[in-house]
Amino acid sequence: MRLLLLGGTGEARALAAALHPEVELISSLAGRVPEPALPVGPVRIGGFGGIDGMRNWLRDERIDAVVDATHPFAATITAHAAQACAELGVPHLVLARPAWQPGDATVVASDIEAAQTVADNGYARVFLTTGRSGTAAFRGVDAWFLIRAVTEPEPATLPRHHRVLLSRGPYHYEGERALLTEHRIDALVTKNSGGAMTEPKLRAAADAGVAVIMVDRPPLPAGVHAVATVDEASDWVRARVRVR
């Protein structure tokens, strides 16, 4: 059995480790993060060239099943994989880590709506953790931003008043609480990525009385089969190995 594992997340690396070498798998990374943490086994890096490119690659590489364990906000690759697999009749699974419970957070649908919420509420010092691609929506907001990202955002996308903090998780409660205090943060903007690696900022914000604005994750394509844990995904793959 040949499995394509769409990865780039901790869950994808854990799944690759659980299946290797029992299953012949190829992990695929988008290539947007420098020096990514690599899973065990063969790895390809880069895009597929849209739905047509993915469909052709799956056919040419004789892929028997696909597990999509990409980031919950990687909506384009998730949609392309779902469509290509449906057209080819290739079994397809999405491993989607559970979303955070928003609690008292203000839930918005997009970065643009998050920026408008910051402006409407007059927040002055904002901890922005939506990644390098999420900064452009905040360019016109009259506030100071502590922007945390893995890679440097494009200068043209940055708000006027900011500091960029290049960092890669996991993060811990004490460090997150110290950041909020040191920079006098009054609002945290985050995507609802879920998972434990970056969740401590939510607990720190709640304890510090910092408002939270949470961008809701995009919905999964209609009809896809999704599981929430690495164990469930591993069982799904192994069931198909046994059938073959």
PDB file of C-alpha atoms in Angstrom, residues 35-162:
ATOM      1  CA  GLU A  35      14.117  24.156   8.124  1.00  0.00           C
ATOM      2  CA  PRO A  36      10.872  22.318   8.916  1.00  0.00           C
ATOM      3  CA  ALA A  37      10.737  19.462  11.376  1.00  0.00           C
ATOM      4  CA  LEU A  38      10.824  16.410   9.122  1.00  0.00           C
ATOM      5  CA  PRO A  39       8.894  13.170   9.637  1.00  0.00           C
ATOM      6  CA  VAL A  40      10.401   9.724   9.289  1.00  0.00           C
ATOM      7  CA  GLY A  41      10.374   8.236   5.833  1.00  0.00           C
ATOM      8  CA  PRO A  42      10.422   9.769   2.351  1.00  0.00           C
ATOM      9  CA  VAL A  43       9.444  13.430   2.060  1.00  0.00           C
ATOM     10  CA  ARG A  44       8.448  15.605  -0.895  1.00  0.00           C
ATOM     11  CA  ILE A  45       8.431  19.386  -0.536  1.00  0.00           C
ATOM     12  CA  GLY A  46       6.384  21.831  -2.615  1.00  0.00           C
ATOM     13  CA  GLY A  47       2.961  22.183  -4.162  1.00  0.00           C
ATOM     14  CA  PHE A  48       1.241  19.908  -6.641  1.00  0.00           C
ATOM     15  CA  GLY A  49       0.074  22.497  -9.146  1.00  0.00           C
ATOM     16  CA  GLY A  50      -3.592  22.683  -8.247  1.00  0.00           C
ATOM     17  CA  ILE A  51      -6.233  19.982  -8.497  1.00  0.00           C
ATOM     18  CA  ASP A  52      -5.036  18.771 -11.914  1.00  0.00           C
ATOM     19  CA  GLY A  53      -1.467  18.477 -10.680  1.00  0.00           C
ATOM     20  CA  MET A  54      -2.503  16.566  -7.595  1.00  0.00           C
ATOM     21  CA  ARG A  55      -4.748  14.245  -9.563  1.00  0.00           C
ATOM     22  CA  ASN A  56      -1.913  13.462 -11.991  1.00  0.00           C
ATOM     23  CA  TRP A  57       0.600  12.970  -9.169  1.00  0.00           C
ATOM     24  CA  LEU A  58      -1.669  10.554  -7.317  1.00  0.00           C
ATOM     25  CA  ARG A  59      -2.190   8.568 -10.507  1.00  0.00           C
ATOM     26  CA  ASP A  60       1.472   8.588 -11.570  1.00  0.00           C
ATOM     27  CA  GLU A  61       2.701   7.583  -8.111  1.00  0.00           C
ATOM     28  CA  ARG A  62       0.050   4.847  -7.780  1.00  0.00           C
ATOM     29  CA  ILE A  63      -1.183   6.191  -4.457  1.00  0.00           C
ATOM     30  CA  ASP A  64      -3.682   3.885  -2.736  1.00  0.00           C
ATOM     31  CA  ALA A  65      -4.874   6.244   0.032  1.00  0.00           C
ATOM     32  CA  VAL A  66      -4.418   9.828   1.234  1.00  0.00           C
ATOM     33  CA  VAL A  67      -4.396  11.179   4.778  1.00  0.00           C
ATOM     34  CA  ASP A  68      -4.630  14.957   5.055  1.00  0.00           C
ATOM     35  CA  ALA A  69      -3.013  16.010   8.332  1.00  0.00           C
ATOM     36  CA  THR A  70      -2.289  19.593   7.310  1.00  0.00           C
ATOM     37  CA  HIS A  71      -2.948  22.677   9.439  1.00  0.00           C
ATOM     38  CA  PRO A  72      -6.665  23.342  10.052  1.00  0.00           C
ATOM     39  CA  PHE A  73      -6.353  26.591   8.067  1.00  0.00           C
ATOM     40  CA  ALA A  74      -4.712  24.976   5.019  1.00  0.00           C
ATOM     41  CA  ALA A  75      -8.075  25.101   3.286  1.00  0.00           C
ATOM     42  CA  THR A  76      -6.825  25.099  -0.317  1.00  0.00           C
ATOM     43  CA  ILE A  77      -4.777  21.901  -0.169  1.00  0.00           C
ATOM     44  CA  THR A  78      -7.542  20.218   1.837  1.00  0.00           C
ATOM     45  CA  ALA A  79     -10.130  21.103  -0.809  1.00  0.00           C
ATOM     46  CA  HIS A  80      -7.841  19.989  -3.646  1.00  0.00           C
ATOM     47  CA  ALA A  81      -7.080  16.660  -1.988  1.00  0.00           C
ATOM     48  CA  ALA A  82     -10.749  15.967  -1.331  1.00  0.00           C
ATOM     49  CA  GLN A  83     -11.709  16.671  -4.947  1.00  0.00           C
ATOM     50  CA  ALA A  84      -8.799  14.797  -6.528  1.00  0.00           C
ATOM     51  CA  CYS A  85      -9.384  11.723  -4.364  1.00  0.00           C
ATOM     52  CA  ALA A  86     -13.110  11.749  -5.067  1.00  0.00           C
ATOM     53  CA  GLU A  87     -12.500  11.911  -8.816  1.00  0.00           C
ATOM     54  CA  LEU A  88      -9.985   9.038  -8.711  1.00  0.00           C
ATOM     55  CA  GLY A  89     -11.826   6.928  -6.159  1.00  0.00           C
ATOM     56  CA  VAL A  90      -8.834   7.047  -3.789  1.00  0.00           C
ATOM     57  CA  PRO A  91      -9.709   6.559  -0.083  1.00  0.00           C
ATOM     58  CA  HIS A  92      -9.218   9.852   1.721  1.00  0.00           C
ATOM     59  CA  LEU A  93      -9.138  10.820   5.390  1.00  0.00           C
ATOM     60  CA  VAL A  94      -8.729  14.167   7.154  1.00  0.00           C
ATOM     61  CA  LEU A  95      -6.944  14.175  10.503  1.00  0.00           C
ATOM     62  CA  ALA A  96      -8.305  17.358  12.086  1.00  0.00           C
ATOM     63  CA  ARG A  97      -7.183  18.167  15.603  1.00  0.00           C
ATOM     64  CA  PRO A  98     -10.090  19.339  17.804  1.00  0.00           C
ATOM     65  CA  ALA A  99     -10.779  23.060  17.802  1.00  0.00           C
ATOM     66  CA  TRP A 100     -10.401  25.102  20.975  1.00  0.00           C
ATOM     67  CA  GLN A 101     -13.514  26.021  22.893  1.00  0.00           C
ATOM     68  CA  PRO A 102     -13.765  29.799  22.386  1.00  0.00           C
ATOM     69  CA  GLY A 103     -15.069  30.540  25.875  1.00  0.00           C
ATOM     70  CA  ASP A 104     -15.342  34.325  26.238  1.00  0.00           C
ATOM     71  CA  ALA A 105     -13.462  35.017  22.995  1.00  0.00           C
ATOM     72  CA  THR A 106     -14.998  37.081  20.239  1.00  0.00           C
ATOM     73  CA  VAL A 107     -15.270  34.664  17.311  1.00  0.00           C
ATOM     74  CA  VAL A 108     -14.835  36.137  13.826  1.00  0.00           C
ATOM     75  CA  ALA A 109     -14.827  34.659  10.356  1.00  0.00           C
ATOM     76  CA  SER A 110     -11.644  36.163   8.909  1.00  0.00           C
ATOM     77  CA  ASP A 111      -8.502  38.200   9.523  1.00  0.00           C
ATOM     78  CA  ILE A 112     -10.309  41.211   8.070  1.00  0.00           C
ATOM     79  CA  GLU A 113     -13.123  40.857  10.587  1.00  0.00           C
ATOM     80  CA  ALA A 114     -10.561  40.429  13.372  1.00  0.00           C
ATOM     81  CA  ALA A 115      -8.852  43.669  12.355  1.00  0.00           C
ATOM     82  CA  GLN A 116     -12.184  45.477  12.340  1.00  0.00           C
ATOM     83  CA  THR A 117     -12.932  44.148  15.815  1.00  0.00           C
ATOM     84  CA  VAL A 118      -9.595  45.480  17.100  1.00  0.00           C
ATOM     85  CA  ALA A 119     -10.327  48.888  15.605  1.00  0.00           C
ATOM     86  CA  ASP A 120     -13.952  49.032  16.777  1.00  0.00           C
ATOM     87  CA  ASN A 121     -12.979  48.244  20.370  1.00  0.00           C
ATOM     88  CA  GLY A 122     -10.051  50.644  20.467  1.00  0.00           C
ATOM     89  CA  TYR A 123      -7.516  48.050  21.588  1.00  0.00           C
ATOM     90  CA  ALA A 124      -4.127  49.737  21.816  1.00  0.00           C
ATOM     91  CA  ARG A 125      -1.615  46.901  22.223  1.00  0.00           C
ATOM     92  CA  VAL A 126      -2.319  43.667  20.384  1.00  0.00           C
ATOM     93  CA  PHE A 127      -0.596  40.281  20.406  1.00  0.00           C
ATOM     94  CA  LEU A 128      -1.087  39.047  16.824  1.00  0.00           C
ATOM     95  CA  THR A 129      -0.506  35.303  16.392  1.00  0.00           C
ATOM     96  CA  THR A 130      -2.198  34.559  13.077  1.00  0.00           C
ATOM     97  CA  GLY A 131       1.073  33.916  11.210  1.00  0.00           C
ATOM     98  CA  ARG A 132       2.951  35.795   8.519  1.00  0.00           C
ATOM     99  CA  SER A 133       0.069  35.570   6.054  1.00  0.00           C
ATOM    100  CA  GLY A 134      -2.360  37.186   8.493  1.00  0.00           C
ATOM    101  CA  THR A 135      -0.682  40.555   9.012  1.00  0.00           C
ATOM    102  CA  ALA A 136      -1.899  42.412   5.929  1.00  0.00           C
ATOM    103  CA  ALA A 137      -5.450  42.798   7.248  1.00  0.00           C
ATOM    104  CA  PHE A 138      -4.105  44.881  10.167  1.00  0.00           C
ATOM    105  CA  ARG A 139      -2.042  47.394   8.175  1.00  0.00           C
ATOM    106  CA  GLY A 140      -4.539  50.201   8.579  1.00  0.00           C
ATOM    107  CA  VAL A 141      -5.343  49.613  12.258  1.00  0.00           C
ATOM    108  CA  ASP A 142      -4.114  52.350  14.609  1.00  0.00           C
ATOM    109  CA  ALA A 143      -2.633  50.126  17.327  1.00  0.00           C
ATOM    110  CA  TRP A 144       0.714  48.653  18.336  1.00  0.00           C
ATOM    111  CA  PHE A 145       1.205  44.982  17.447  1.00  0.00           C
ATOM    112  CA  LEU A 146       3.468  42.290  18.816  1.00  0.00           C
ATOM    113  CA  ILE A 147       3.544  39.953  15.827  1.00  0.00           C
ATOM    114  CA  ARG A 148       4.686  36.381  16.425  1.00  0.00           C
ATOM    115  CA  ALA A 149       5.505  34.276  13.385  1.00  0.00           C
ATOM    116  CA  VAL A 150       7.815  31.458  12.340  1.00  0.00           C
ATOM    117  CA  THR A 151       9.124  33.388   9.321  1.00  0.00           C
ATOM    118  CA  GLU A 152       9.463  37.127   8.710  1.00  0.00           C
ATOM    119  CA  PRO A 153       6.325  38.709   7.205  1.00  0.00           C
ATOM    120  CA  GLU A 154       6.681  40.782   4.046  1.00  0.00           C
ATOM    121  CA  PRO A 155       7.402  44.424   5.042  1.00  0.00           C
ATOM    122  CA  ALA A 156       4.524  45.686   2.902  1.00  0.00           C
ATOM    123  CA  THR A 157       2.041  43.636   4.936  1.00  0.00           C
ATOM    124  CA  LEU A 158       3.003  45.030   8.341  1.00  0.00           C
ATOM    125  CA  PRO A 159       1.053  47.628  10.351  1.00  0.00           C
ATOM    126  CA  ARG A 160       2.773  50.930  11.082  1.00  0.00           C
ATOM    127  CA  HIS A 161       3.489  50.279  14.755  1.00  0.00           C
ATOM    128  CA  HIS A 162       4.781  46.801  15.467  1.00  0.00           C
TER     129      HIS A 162
END
